[in-house]
mmCIF file of C-alpha atoms and ligand atoms in Angstrom:
data_model
loop_
_atom_site.group_PDB
_atom_site.id
_atom_site.type_symbol
_atom_site.label_atom_id
_atom_site.label_comp_id
_atom_site.label_asym_id
_atom_site.label_seq_id
_atom_site.Cartn_x
_atom_site.Cartn_y
_atom_site.Cartn_z
ATOM 1 C CA MET A 29 22.214 -8.872 6.233
ATOM 2 C CA ASN A 30 20.135 -8.193 9.309
ATOM 3 C CA ILE A 31 17.890 -5.175 9.519
ATOM 4 C CA GLU A 32 20.049 -3.265 11.993
ATOM 5 C CA GLN A 33 23.049 -3.596 9.673
ATOM 6 C CA ARG A 34 21.380 -2.085 6.589
ATOM 7 C CA PRO A 35 23.521 0.968 5.881
ATOM 8 C CA PRO A 36 21.757 4.067 4.647
ATOM 9 C CA GLY A 37 21.825 4.390 0.906
ATOM 10 C CA ASP A 38 22.948 0.862 0.023
ATOM 11 C CA ASP A 39 20.155 0.606 -2.553
ATOM 12 C CA PRO A 40 19.525 2.517 -5.834
ATOM 13 C CA ALA A 41 16.612 4.347 -4.294
ATOM 14 C CA SER A 42 17.596 7.449 -2.319
ATOM 15 C CA ALA A 43 18.884 6.646 1.197
ATOM 16 C CA ASN A 44 16.191 5.636 3.601
ATOM 17 C CA ASN A 45 13.600 7.183 1.425
ATOM 18 C CA MET A 46 12.278 4.161 -0.450
ATOM 19 C CA HIS A 47 8.692 3.788 -1.525
ATOM 20 C CA VAL A 48 7.716 0.106 -1.289
ATOM 21 C CA ALA A 49 4.237 -1.012 -2.298
ATOM 22 C CA VAL A 50 2.879 -4.404 -1.336
ATOM 23 C CA ILE A 51 0.140 -6.642 -2.723
ATOM 24 C CA MET A 52 -0.569 -8.598 0.462
ATOM 25 C CA ASP A 53 -1.778 -11.911 -0.857
ATOM 26 C CA GLY A 54 -2.329 -15.343 0.682
ATOM 27 C CA ASN A 55 -4.296 -14.664 3.813
ATOM 28 C CA GLY A 56 -7.141 -17.033 2.809
ATOM 29 C CA ARG A 57 -4.756 -19.847 1.850
ATOM 30 C CA TRP A 58 -2.779 -19.432 5.055
ATOM 31 C CA ALA A 59 -6.014 -19.860 7.076
ATOM 32 C CA SER A 60 -7.438 -22.673 4.949
ATOM 33 C CA ASN A 61 -4.118 -24.637 5.182
ATOM 34 C CA ARG A 62 -4.855 -24.726 8.957
ATOM 35 C CA GLY A 63 -8.506 -25.479 8.630
ATOM 36 C CA TRP A 64 -9.412 -21.995 9.891
ATOM 37 C CA PRO A 65 -11.880 -19.415 8.529
ATOM 38 C CA ARG A 66 -10.362 -16.966 6.031
ATOM 39 C CA LEU A 67 -10.895 -14.061 8.371
ATOM 40 C CA VAL A 68 -8.370 -15.554 10.802
ATOM 41 C CA GLY A 69 -5.775 -15.143 7.966
ATOM 42 C CA HIS A 70 -6.793 -11.502 7.518
ATOM 43 C CA ARG A 71 -6.418 -10.939 11.317
ATOM 44 C CA LYS A 72 -2.952 -12.425 11.255
ATOM 45 C CA GLY A 73 -2.310 -10.327 8.164
ATOM 46 C CA ALA A 74 -3.220 -7.173 10.135
ATOM 47 C CA GLU A 75 -0.609 -8.100 12.737
ATOM 48 C CA ARG A 76 1.971 -8.366 9.985
ATOM 49 C CA VAL A 77 1.055 -4.948 8.801
ATOM 50 C CA ARG A 78 1.612 -3.510 12.251
ATOM 51 C CA GLU A 79 5.035 -5.204 12.510
ATOM 52 C CA LEU A 80 6.141 -3.989 9.105
ATOM 53 C CA VAL A 81 5.041 -0.394 9.686
ATOM 54 C CA ASN A 82 7.033 -0.368 12.932
ATOM 55 C CA ALA A 83 10.117 -1.785 11.169
ATOM 56 C CA CYS A 84 9.971 0.715 8.275
ATOM 57 C CA PRO A 85 12.503 3.194 9.705
ATOM 58 C CA ASP A 86 15.023 0.335 10.292
ATOM 59 C CA LEU A 87 14.429 -0.979 6.792
ATOM 60 C CA GLY A 88 14.960 2.358 5.147
ATOM 61 C CA ILE A 89 11.341 2.557 3.895
ATOM 62 C CA ARG A 90 9.884 5.942 4.170
ATOM 63 C CA TYR A 91 6.723 5.235 2.071
ATOM 64 C CA LEU A 92 4.822 2.008 2.484
ATOM 65 C CA THR A 93 1.723 1.469 0.367
ATOM 66 C CA LEU A 94 -0.445 -1.631 1.016
ATOM 67 C CA TYR A 95 -3.173 -3.112 -1.154
ATOM 68 C CA ALA A 96 -5.849 -4.130 1.356
ATOM 69 C CA PHE A 97 -9.064 -4.204 -0.586
ATOM 70 C CA SER A 98 -9.501 -4.029 -4.344
ATOM 71 C CA THR A 99 -12.461 -2.838 -6.380
ATOM 72 C CA GLU A 100 -12.857 -6.513 -7.290
ATOM 73 C CA ASN A 101 -12.888 -7.800 -3.703
ATOM 74 C CA TRP A 102 -16.605 -6.950 -3.330
ATOM 75 C CA SER A 103 -17.307 -10.291 -4.988
ATOM 76 C CA ARG A 104 -16.262 -12.098 -1.798
ATOM 77 C CA THR A 105 -18.896 -13.293 0.682
ATOM 78 C CA THR A 106 -20.654 -10.599 2.736
ATOM 79 C CA GLU A 107 -19.092 -12.093 5.858
ATOM 80 C CA GLU A 108 -15.549 -11.664 4.513
ATOM 81 C CA VAL A 109 -16.185 -8.146 3.119
ATOM 82 C CA LEU A 110 -17.742 -6.970 6.435
ATOM 83 C CA GLY A 111 -15.030 -8.708 8.389
ATOM 84 C CA LEU A 112 -12.317 -6.947 6.384
ATOM 85 C CA MET A 113 -14.043 -3.547 6.735
ATOM 86 C CA SER A 114 -14.322 -3.999 10.465
ATOM 87 C CA LEU A 115 -10.638 -5.064 10.642
ATOM 88 C CA PHE A 116 -9.624 -1.830 8.892
ATOM 89 C CA GLY A 117 -11.565 0.208 11.397
ATOM 90 C CA ARG A 118 -10.134 -1.759 14.352
ATOM 91 C CA TYR A 119 -6.624 -1.350 13.010
ATOM 92 C CA ILE A 120 -6.994 2.423 12.883
ATOM 93 C CA LYS A 121 -8.442 2.676 16.383
ATOM 94 C CA ARG A 122 -5.835 0.438 17.921
ATOM 95 C CA GLU A 123 -2.806 1.833 16.104
ATOM 96 C CA ALA A 124 -3.715 5.557 16.132
ATOM 97 C CA GLY A 125 -1.798 6.278 19.340
ATOM 98 C CA ARG A 126 1.329 4.393 18.238
ATOM 99 C CA MET A 127 1.228 5.951 14.783
ATOM 100 C CA LYS A 128 0.992 9.437 16.312
ATOM 101 C CA LYS A 129 3.937 8.690 18.622
ATOM 102 C CA GLU A 130 6.111 7.010 16.027
ATOM 103 C CA GLY A 131 5.699 9.686 13.352
ATOM 104 C CA VAL A 132 3.518 7.601 10.971
ATOM 105 C CA ARG A 133 1.336 9.556 8.607
ATOM 106 C CA MET A 134 -1.561 7.427 7.393
ATOM 107 C CA ARG A 135 -3.458 7.942 4.165
ATOM 108 C CA ILE A 136 -6.211 5.885 2.535
ATOM 109 C CA ILE A 137 -6.412 5.697 -1.250
ATOM 110 C CA GLY A 138 -9.323 4.364 -3.364
ATOM 111 C CA ASP A 139 -12.935 5.304 -3.860
ATOM 112 C CA ARG A 140 -14.468 5.824 -0.442
ATOM 113 C CA THR A 141 -17.963 6.715 -1.667
ATOM 114 C CA PRO A 142 -19.526 3.208 -1.291
ATOM 115 C CA LEU A 143 -17.966 2.582 2.150
ATOM 116 C CA ASP A 144 -19.809 2.808 5.425
ATOM 117 C CA PRO A 145 -20.043 6.466 6.599
ATOM 118 C CA LYS A 146 -18.519 5.555 10.053
ATOM 119 C CA LEU A 147 -15.536 3.994 8.392
ATOM 120 C CA ARG A 148 -15.168 6.951 6.095
ATOM 121 C CA ALA A 149 -15.264 9.276 9.079
ATOM 122 C CA LEU A 150 -12.548 7.208 10.742
ATOM 123 C CA PHE A 151 -10.410 7.533 7.595
ATOM 124 C CA ASP A 152 -10.852 11.298 7.582
ATOM 125 C CA TRP A 153 -9.955 11.413 11.279
ATOM 126 C CA ILE A 154 -6.788 9.390 11.103
ATOM 127 C CA GLU A 155 -5.584 11.311 8.068
ATOM 128 C CA GLU A 156 -6.071 14.574 9.951
ATOM 129 C CA ASP A 157 -4.732 13.252 13.181
ATOM 130 C CA THR A 158 -1.481 12.097 11.638
ATOM 131 C CA ARG A 159 -1.063 14.754 9.007
ATOM 132 C CA ASP A 160 1.950 16.428 10.665
ATOM 133 C CA ASN A 161 3.923 13.148 10.749
ATOM 134 C CA ASP A 162 6.649 12.583 8.252
ATOM 135 C CA ARG A 163 8.824 9.706 9.436
ATOM 136 C CA VAL A 164 6.838 6.917 7.734
ATOM 137 C CA HIS A 165 4.013 7.403 5.170
ATOM 138 C CA LEU A 166 1.664 4.543 5.384
ATOM 139 C CA THR A 167 -0.851 4.418 2.595
ATOM 140 C CA VAL A 168 -3.591 1.777 2.597
ATOM 141 C CA ALA A 169 -5.513 1.126 -0.607
ATOM 142 C CA ILE A 170 -9.111 0.318 0.141
ATOM 143 C CA ASN A 171 -11.766 -0.126 -2.604
ATOM 144 C CA TYR A 172 -8.859 0.674 -4.841
ATOM 145 C CA GLY A 173 -8.313 -0.225 -8.488
ATOM 146 C CA GLY A 174 -5.614 1.266 -10.819
ATOM 147 C CA ARG A 175 -8.014 1.662 -13.710
ATOM 148 C CA ASP A 176 -10.693 3.135 -11.461
ATOM 149 C CA GLU A 177 -8.223 5.640 -10.123
ATOM 150 C CA ILE A 178 -7.157 6.672 -13.671
ATOM 151 C CA ARG A 179 -10.790 6.972 -14.673
ATOM 152 C CA ARG A 180 -11.557 9.205 -11.658
ATOM 153 C CA ALA A 181 -8.423 11.301 -12.395
ATOM 154 C CA ALA A 182 -9.514 11.675 -16.089
ATOM 155 C CA GLN A 183 -12.988 12.804 -14.963
ATOM 156 C CA SER A 184 -11.464 15.346 -12.609
ATOM 157 C CA VAL A 185 -9.153 16.681 -15.387
ATOM 158 C CA ALA A 186 -12.106 16.757 -17.823
ATOM 159 C CA ARG A 187 -14.111 18.800 -15.301
ATOM 160 C CA ALA A 188 -11.209 21.299 -15.040
ATOM 161 C CA VAL A 189 -11.123 21.592 -18.804
ATOM 162 C CA ALA A 190 -14.898 21.938 -19.097
ATOM 163 C CA SER A 191 -14.934 24.743 -16.532
ATOM 164 C CA GLY A 192 -12.286 26.610 -18.546
ATOM 165 C CA MET A 193 -9.666 26.227 -15.740
ATOM 166 C CA LEU A 194 -7.415 24.027 -17.769
ATOM 167 C CA ASP A 195 -6.155 24.179 -21.359
ATOM 168 C CA PRO A 196 -6.122 20.619 -22.839
ATOM 169 C CA ASP A 197 -2.761 21.384 -24.551
ATOM 170 C CA MET A 198 -1.230 22.044 -21.088
ATOM 171 C CA ILE A 199 -2.088 18.577 -19.751
ATOM 172 C CA SER A 200 1.172 16.805 -18.771
ATOM 173 C CA ASP A 201 2.104 13.731 -16.811
ATOM 174 C CA GLN A 202 2.329 15.974 -13.802
ATOM 175 C CA THR A 203 -1.243 17.228 -14.392
ATOM 176 C CA LEU A 204 -2.587 13.657 -14.378
ATOM 177 C CA ASN A 205 -0.364 12.813 -11.391
ATOM 178 C CA ALA A 206 -1.844 15.669 -9.408
ATOM 179 C CA HIS A 207 -5.344 14.183 -9.917
ATOM 180 C CA MET A 208 -4.401 10.717 -8.710
ATOM 181 C CA ASP A 209 -5.203 9.499 -5.170
ATOM 182 C CA THR A 210 -1.380 9.302 -4.702
ATOM 183 C CA ALA A 211 -0.689 12.875 -5.647
ATOM 184 C CA ALA A 212 1.228 13.461 -2.445
ATOM 185 C CA LEU A 213 3.477 10.434 -2.817
ATOM 186 C CA PRO A 214 6.565 9.683 -4.927
ATOM 187 C CA ASP A 215 6.291 6.772 -7.374
ATOM 188 C CA PRO A 216 7.026 3.374 -5.890
ATOM 189 C CA ASP A 217 10.521 2.129 -6.268
ATOM 190 C CA LEU A 218 9.516 -1.473 -5.662
ATOM 191 C CA VAL A 219 6.265 -3.449 -5.754
ATOM 192 C CA VAL A 220 6.234 -6.760 -3.831
ATOM 193 C CA ARG A 221 3.550 -9.407 -4.269
ATOM 194 C CA THR A 222 3.356 -12.275 -1.794
ATOM 195 C CA SER A 223 1.918 -15.762 -2.079
ATOM 196 C CA GLY A 224 3.572 -16.813 -5.312
ATOM 197 C CA GLU A 225 1.078 -15.066 -7.607
ATOM 198 C CA THR A 226 2.802 -13.079 -10.388
ATOM 199 C CA ARG A 227 0.078 -10.599 -11.453
ATOM 200 C CA VAL A 228 -0.201 -6.856 -11.071
ATOM 201 C CA SER A 229 -3.886 -7.057 -10.278
ATOM 202 C CA ASN A 230 -4.810 -3.481 -11.048
ATOM 203 C CA PHE A 231 -2.460 -2.020 -8.394
ATOM 204 C CA LEU A 232 -0.787 1.367 -8.982
ATOM 205 C CA LEU A 233 -0.945 1.065 -12.763
ATOM 206 C CA TRP A 234 0.008 4.630 -13.400
ATOM 207 C CA GLN A 235 2.552 5.034 -10.542
ATOM 208 C CA ALA A 236 4.490 1.756 -11.046
ATOM 209 C CA ALA A 237 5.655 2.566 -14.556
ATOM 210 C CA TYR A 238 9.318 2.271 -13.637
ATOM 211 C CA ALA A 239 9.020 0.185 -10.417
ATOM 212 C CA GLU A 240 10.833 -3.030 -9.913
ATOM 213 C CA TYR A 241 8.661 -6.072 -9.158
ATOM 214 C CA ILE A 242 9.578 -8.819 -6.682
ATOM 215 C CA PHE A 243 7.351 -11.766 -6.224
ATOM 216 C CA THR A 244 7.815 -14.030 -3.171
ATOM 217 C CA PRO A 245 6.094 -17.369 -2.376
ATOM 218 C CA VAL A 246 5.670 -16.309 1.274
ATOM 219 C CA LEU A 247 1.991 -15.969 2.269
ATOM 220 C CA TRP A 248 1.246 -12.601 3.741
ATOM 221 C CA PRO A 249 0.513 -13.853 7.292
ATOM 222 C CA ASP A 250 4.071 -15.297 7.361
ATOM 223 C CA PHE A 251 5.674 -12.158 6.007
ATOM 224 C CA THR A 252 7.995 -10.594 8.603
ATOM 225 C CA PRO A 253 10.312 -7.566 8.554
ATOM 226 C CA GLU A 254 13.128 -10.109 7.907
ATOM 227 C CA THR A 255 11.346 -11.261 4.772
ATOM 228 C CA MET A 256 11.178 -7.630 3.647
ATOM 229 C CA ASN A 257 14.839 -7.219 4.460
ATOM 230 C CA THR A 258 15.834 -10.132 2.167
ATOM 231 C CA ILE A 259 13.625 -8.627 -0.617
ATOM 232 C CA LEU A 260 15.366 -5.287 -0.180
ATOM 233 C CA ASP A 261 18.733 -6.983 -0.478
ATOM 234 C CA ALA A 262 17.549 -8.433 -3.862
ATOM 235 C CA PHE A 263 16.164 -5.048 -4.910
ATOM 236 C CA ALA A 264 19.522 -3.412 -4.112
ATOM 237 C CA LYS A 265 21.243 -5.645 -6.643
ATOM 238 C CA ARG A 266 18.917 -4.652 -9.425
ATOM 239 C CA GLU A 267 20.083 -2.163 -12.033
ATOM 240 C CA ARG A 268 17.455 0.535 -12.532
ATOM 241 C CA ARG A 269 17.757 2.271 -15.907
ATOM 242 C CA PHE A 270 14.395 4.107 -16.170
ATOM 243 C CA GLY A 271 14.417 3.450 -19.908
ATOM 244 C CA GLY A 272 17.962 4.781 -20.383
ATOM 245 C CA VAL A 273 21.343 3.022 -20.594
ATOM 246 C CA VAL A 274 23.924 2.516 -17.923
ATOM 247 C CA THR A 275 27.124 4.301 -18.788
HETATM 248 C C1 FPP B 2 -5.412 -11.026 -0.060
HETATM 249 O O1 FPP B 2 -5.335 -12.349 0.393
HETATM 250 C C2 FPP B 2 -5.642 -10.178 1.105
HETATM 251 C C3 FPP B 2 -6.703 -9.311 1.161
HETATM 252 C C4 FPP B 2 -7.786 -9.209 0.158
HETATM 253 C C5 FPP B 2 -6.875 -8.542 2.352
HETATM 254 C C6 FPP B 2 -5.646 -7.846 2.902
HETATM 255 C C7 FPP B 2 -5.953 -7.400 4.252
HETATM 256 C C8 FPP B 2 -5.156 -7.480 5.339
HETATM 257 C C9 FPP B 2 -3.757 -7.987 5.275
HETATM 258 C C10 FPP B 2 -5.799 -7.131 6.591
HETATM 259 C C11 FPP B 2 -5.324 -5.995 7.301
HETATM 260 C C12 FPP B 2 -4.928 -4.813 6.538
HETATM 261 C C13 FPP B 2 -4.804 -3.614 7.191
HETATM 262 C C14 FPP B 2 -4.257 -2.507 6.443
HETATM 263 C C15 FPP B 2 -5.185 -3.381 8.596
HETATM 264 P P1 FPP B 2 -6.494 -13.377 -0.052
HETATM 265 O O2 FPP B 2 -7.570 -13.321 0.953
HETATM 266 O O3 FPP B 2 -6.888 -13.123 -1.438
HETATM 267 O O4 FPP B 2 -5.741 -14.659 0.054
HETATM 268 P P2 FPP B 2 -5.920 -16.043 -0.856
HETATM 269 O O5 FPP B 2 -5.450 -15.657 -2.291
HETATM 270 O O6 FPP B 2 -5.008 -17.034 -0.225
HETATM 271 O O7 FPP B 2 -7.357 -16.388 -0.837
#
Protein backbone atom coordinates (compact mmCIF):
# COMPACT_ATOMS: atom_id res chain seq x y z
CA MET A 1 0.00 0.00 0.00
CA ASN A 2 1.42 3.40 -0.76
CA ILE A 3 1.29 6.20 1.79
CA GLU A 4 -1.44 8.19 0.08
CA GLN A 5 -3.71 5.14 0.07
CA ARG A 6 -3.53 4.47 3.81
CA PRO A 7 -7.15 4.84 4.92
CA PRO A 8 -7.73 6.41 8.30
CA GLY A 9 -8.22 3.87 11.02
CA ASP A 10 -6.97 0.77 9.20
CA ASP A 11 -4.81 -0.12 12.16
CA PRO A 12 -5.66 -1.17 15.71
CA ALA A 13 -4.44 2.13 17.16
CA SER A 14 -6.97 4.91 16.93
CA ALA A 15 -7.30 6.51 13.52
CA ASN A 16 -4.39 8.74 12.55
CA ASN A 17 -3.44 9.05 16.18
CA MET A 18 -0.68 6.52 16.45
CA HIS A 19 2.32 6.90 18.68
CA VAL A 20 5.35 5.36 17.02
CA ALA A 21 8.72 5.34 18.77
CA VAL A 22 11.93 4.62 16.88
CA ILE A 23 15.36 3.44 17.96
CA MET A 24 17.33 4.93 15.08
CA ASP A 25 20.26 2.56 14.74
CA GLY A 26 22.90 1.90 12.10
CA ASN A 27 24.21 5.37 11.25
CA GLY A 28 27.79 4.37 12.04
CA ARG A 29 27.66 1.17 10.00
CA TRP A 30 26.03 2.97 7.07
CA ALA A 31 28.96 5.41 6.98
CA SER A 32 31.68 2.79 7.63
CA ASN A 33 30.30 0.61 4.81
CA ARG A 34 31.14 3.52 2.51
CA GLY A 35 34.49 4.29 4.13
CA TRP A 36 33.14 7.57 5.54
CA PRO A 37 33.37 9.02 9.05
CA ARG A 38 30.53 8.03 11.39
CA LEU A 39 29.29 11.60 11.58
CA VAL A 40 28.37 11.47 7.90
CA GLY A 41 25.95 8.67 8.83
CA HIS A 42 24.45 10.80 11.59
CA ARG A 43 24.03 13.71 9.17
CA LYS A 44 22.22 11.47 6.69
CA GLY A 45 20.19 10.20 9.65
CA ALA A 46 19.09 13.74 10.45
CA GLU A 47 17.80 14.11 6.86
CA ARG A 48 15.77 10.93 7.38
CA VAL A 49 14.32 12.40 10.56
CA ARG A 50 13.18 15.48 8.65
CA GLU A 51 11.56 13.37 5.90
CA LEU A 52 9.77 11.16 8.39
CA VAL A 53 8.44 14.06 10.45
CA ASN A 54 7.05 15.63 7.29
CA ALA A 55 5.42 12.33 6.27
CA CYS A 56 3.78 11.72 9.67
CA PRO A 57 0.35 13.19 8.82
CA ASP A 58 0.14 11.00 5.67
CA LEU A 59 1.28 7.95 7.62
CA GLY A 60 -1.33 8.46 10.33
CA ILE A 61 1.33 9.09 12.98
CA ARG A 62 0.41 11.82 15.43
CA TYR A 63 3.16 11.09 17.96
CA LEU A 64 6.69 10.30 16.84
CA THR A 65 9.32 9.69 19.51
CA LEU A 66 12.94 9.25 18.43
CA TYR A 67 15.89 7.89 20.41
CA ALA A 68 18.73 10.19 19.40
CA PHE A 69 21.26 9.98 22.26
CA SER A 70 21.21 7.52 25.14
CA THR A 71 22.68 7.90 28.62
CA GLU A 72 25.22 5.28 27.43
CA ASN A 73 26.25 7.21 24.29
CA TRP A 74 28.66 9.42 26.28
CA SER A 75 31.19 6.57 25.95
CA ARG A 76 31.67 7.44 22.25
CA THR A 77 34.61 9.59 21.15
CA THR A 78 34.47 13.28 22.06
CA GLU A 79 34.37 14.08 18.34
CA GLU A 80 31.25 11.96 17.82
CA VAL A 81 29.49 13.22 20.97
CA LEU A 82 30.17 16.88 20.09
CA GLY A 83 29.23 16.23 16.47
CA LEU A 84 25.89 14.75 17.51
CA MET A 85 25.14 17.59 19.94
CA SER A 86 25.89 20.14 17.25
CA LEU A 87 23.67 18.22 14.81
CA PHE A 88 20.76 18.39 17.27
CA GLY A 89 21.21 22.15 17.58
CA ARG A 90 21.47 22.63 13.82
CA TYR A 91 18.37 20.51 13.24
CA ILE A 92 16.30 22.66 15.58
CA LYS A 93 17.54 25.93 14.05
CA ARG A 94 16.98 24.72 10.49
CA GLU A 95 13.63 23.06 11.04
CA ALA A 96 12.02 25.54 13.46
CA GLY A 97 10.23 27.52 10.74
CA ARG A 98 8.93 24.44 8.97
CA MET A 99 7.79 22.85 12.24
CA LYS A 100 5.93 25.99 13.20
CA LYS A 101 4.24 26.12 9.80
CA GLU A 102 3.40 22.42 9.61
CA GLY A 103 1.92 22.17 13.10
CA VAL A 104 4.73 20.14 14.66
CA ARG A 105 5.13 20.39 18.41
CA MET A 106 8.65 19.46 19.48
CA ARG A 107 9.63 18.15 22.88
CA ILE A 108 12.94 16.90 24.22
CA ILE A 109 13.00 14.15 26.84
CA GLY A 110 15.96 12.95 28.91
CA ASP A 111 18.18 14.55 31.52
CA ARG A 112 19.29 17.94 30.19
CA THR A 113 21.39 18.93 33.19
CA PRO A 114 24.79 17.80 31.79
CA LEU A 115 24.18 19.34 28.35
CA ASP A 116 25.69 22.56 27.04
CA PRO A 117 23.67 25.54 28.36
CA LYS A 118 23.28 26.95 24.82
CA LEU A 119 21.77 23.68 23.62
CA ARG A 120 19.51 23.57 26.65
CA ALA A 121 18.35 27.10 25.91
CA LEU A 122 17.59 26.03 22.33
CA PHE A 123 15.53 23.09 23.63
CA ASP A 124 13.56 25.45 25.92
CA TRP A 125 13.04 27.83 23.02
CA ILE A 126 11.77 25.28 20.48
CA GLU A 127 9.44 23.72 23.04
CA GLU A 128 7.98 27.12 23.78
CA ASP A 129 7.91 28.20 20.13
CA THR A 130 5.94 25.12 19.03
CA ARG A 131 3.81 24.59 22.13
CA ASP A 132 0.53 25.54 20.42
CA ASN A 133 1.02 22.99 17.63
CA ASP A 134 -0.97 19.78 17.72
CA ARG A 135 -0.79 18.14 14.29
CA VAL A 136 2.37 16.10 14.92
CA HIS A 137 4.09 15.65 18.28
CA LEU A 138 7.79 15.10 17.70
CA THR A 139 9.67 14.02 20.82
CA VAL A 140 13.43 13.55 20.71
CA ALA A 141 15.16 11.59 23.45
CA ILE A 142 18.56 13.10 24.23
CA ASN A 143 20.68 11.91 27.16
CA TYR A 144 17.76 9.61 27.74
CA GLY A 145 17.68 6.24 29.52
CA GLY A 146 14.54 4.42 30.61
CA ARG A 147 16.01 3.45 33.98
CA ASP A 148 17.34 6.96 34.52
CA GLU A 149 13.89 8.40 33.76
CA ILE A 150 12.22 5.99 36.21
CA ARG A 151 14.84 6.86 38.85
CA ARG A 152 14.23 10.60 38.37
CA ALA A 153 10.45 10.05 38.51
CA ALA A 154 10.86 8.01 41.74
CA GLN A 155 12.94 10.82 43.26
CA SER A 156 10.31 13.33 42.31
CA VAL A 157 7.51 11.20 43.83
CA ALA A 158 9.63 10.67 46.98
CA ARG A 159 10.07 14.44 47.31
CA ALA A 160 6.30 14.93 47.09
CA VAL A 161 5.82 12.30 49.81
CA ALA A 162 8.55 13.79 52.00
CA SER A 163 6.97 17.23 51.75
CA GLY A 164 3.62 15.83 52.88
CA MET A 165 1.97 16.62 49.53
CA LEU A 166 1.45 12.97 48.59
CA ASP A 167 0.13 9.99 50.55
CA PRO A 168 2.21 6.87 49.65
CA ASP A 169 -0.98 4.78 49.61
CA MET A 170 -2.35 7.03 46.88
CA ILE A 171 0.55 6.39 44.47
CA SER A 172 -0.87 4.82 41.30
CA ASP A 173 0.43 4.08 37.81
CA GLN A 174 -0.98 7.48 36.85
CA THR A 175 1.05 9.16 39.61
CA LEU A 176 4.27 7.64 38.29
CA ASN A 177 3.26 8.45 34.74
CA ALA A 178 2.76 12.10 35.64
CA HIS A 179 6.37 12.27 36.87
CA MET A 180 7.86 10.76 33.70
CA ASP A 181 9.45 12.92 30.99
CA THR A 182 6.65 11.68 28.71
CA ALA A 183 3.80 12.78 31.02
CA ALA A 184 2.12 14.69 28.19
CA LEU A 185 2.23 11.78 25.71
CA PRO A 186 0.14 8.64 25.25
CA ASP A 187 2.01 5.33 25.54
CA PRO A 188 3.62 4.19 22.29
CA ASP A 189 1.60 1.77 20.17
CA LEU A 190 4.67 0.61 18.30
CA VAL A 191 8.42 0.65 18.86
CA VAL A 192 10.58 0.22 15.75
CA ARG A 193 14.29 -0.55 15.84
CA THR A 194 16.40 -0.32 12.73
CA SER A 195 19.67 -2.00 11.70
CA GLY A 196 18.82 -5.59 12.59
CA GLU A 197 19.54 -5.25 16.32
CA THR A 198 16.81 -6.80 18.47
CA ARG A 199 17.36 -5.10 21.83
CA VAL A 200 15.27 -2.59 23.73
CA SER A 201 18.38 -0.68 24.88
CA ASN A 202 16.79 1.18 27.80
CA PHE A 203 14.22 2.98 25.65
CA LEU A 204 10.77 3.87 27.07
CA LEU A 205 10.89 0.97 29.56
CA TRP A 206 7.86 2.20 31.49
CA GLN A 207 5.82 3.48 28.55
CA ALA A 208 6.27 0.52 26.17
CA ALA A 209 4.65 -2.01 28.52
CA TYR A 210 2.03 -2.95 25.90
CA ALA A 211 3.71 -1.69 22.75
CA GLU A 212 4.31 -3.88 19.73
CA TYR A 213 7.93 -4.17 18.61
CA ILE A 214 9.04 -4.36 15.00
CA PHE A 215 12.68 -4.85 14.08
CA THR A 216 13.91 -4.09 10.59
CA PRO A 217 17.34 -4.74 9.04
CA VAL A 218 17.25 -1.34 7.31
CA LEU A 219 19.98 1.00 8.56
CA TRP A 220 18.57 4.32 9.77
CA PRO A 221 20.17 6.43 6.98
CA ASP A 222 18.29 4.23 4.46
CA PHE A 223 14.96 4.45 6.32
CA THR A 224 12.35 6.30 4.27
CA PRO A 225 8.66 7.09 4.82
CA GLU A 226 7.98 4.09 2.53
CA THR A 227 9.91 1.84 4.94
CA MET A 228 7.73 3.15 7.76
CA ASN A 229 4.62 2.56 5.67
CA THR A 230 5.56 -1.11 5.17
CA ILE A 231 6.15 -1.43 8.92
CA LEU A 232 2.76 0.12 9.65
CA ASP A 233 1.14 -2.45 7.32
CA ALA A 234 2.76 -5.20 9.40
CA PHE A 235 1.67 -3.52 12.63
CA ALA A 236 -1.94 -3.28 11.38
CA LYS A 237 -2.02 -7.09 11.06
CA ARG A 238 -1.01 -7.64 14.66
CA GLU A 239 -3.62 -8.50 17.24
CA ARG A 240 -3.23 -6.34 20.32
CA ARG A 241 -4.74 -7.88 23.44
CA PHE A 242 -3.26 -5.74 26.22
CA GLY A 243 -3.09 -8.83 28.45
CA GLY A 244 -6.71 -9.82 27.78
CA VAL A 245 -8.28 -12.28 25.35
CA VAL A 246 -9.86 -11.65 21.98
CA THR A 247 -13.54 -12.48 22.03
C1 LIG B 1 22.62 5.04 16.41
O1 LIG B 1 23.43 4.59 15.35
C2 LIG B 1 22.34 6.44 16.23
C3 LIG B 1 22.65 7.41 17.12
C4 LIG B 1 23.33 7.16 18.39
C5 LIG B 1 22.35 8.82 16.81
C6 LIG B 1 21.02 9.11 16.23
C7 LIG B 1 21.07 10.45 15.69
C8 LIG B 1 20.58 10.85 14.52
C9 LIG B 1 19.75 10.04 13.62
C10 LIG B 1 20.91 12.23 14.13
C11 LIG B 1 19.88 13.22 14.03
C12 LIG B 1 18.80 13.20 14.99
C13 LIG B 1 17.99 14.26 15.16
C14 LIG B 1 16.83 14.14 16.03
C15 LIG B 1 18.23 15.54 14.50
P1 LIG B 1 24.90 4.14 15.64
O2 LIG B 1 25.79 5.30 15.53
O3 LIG B 1 24.96 3.44 16.98
O4 LIG B 1 25.13 3.13 14.50
P2 LIG B 1 26.03 1.82 14.51
O5 LIG B 1 25.35 0.84 15.45
O6 LIG B 1 25.98 1.36 13.10
O7 LIG B 1 27.39 2.21 14.96
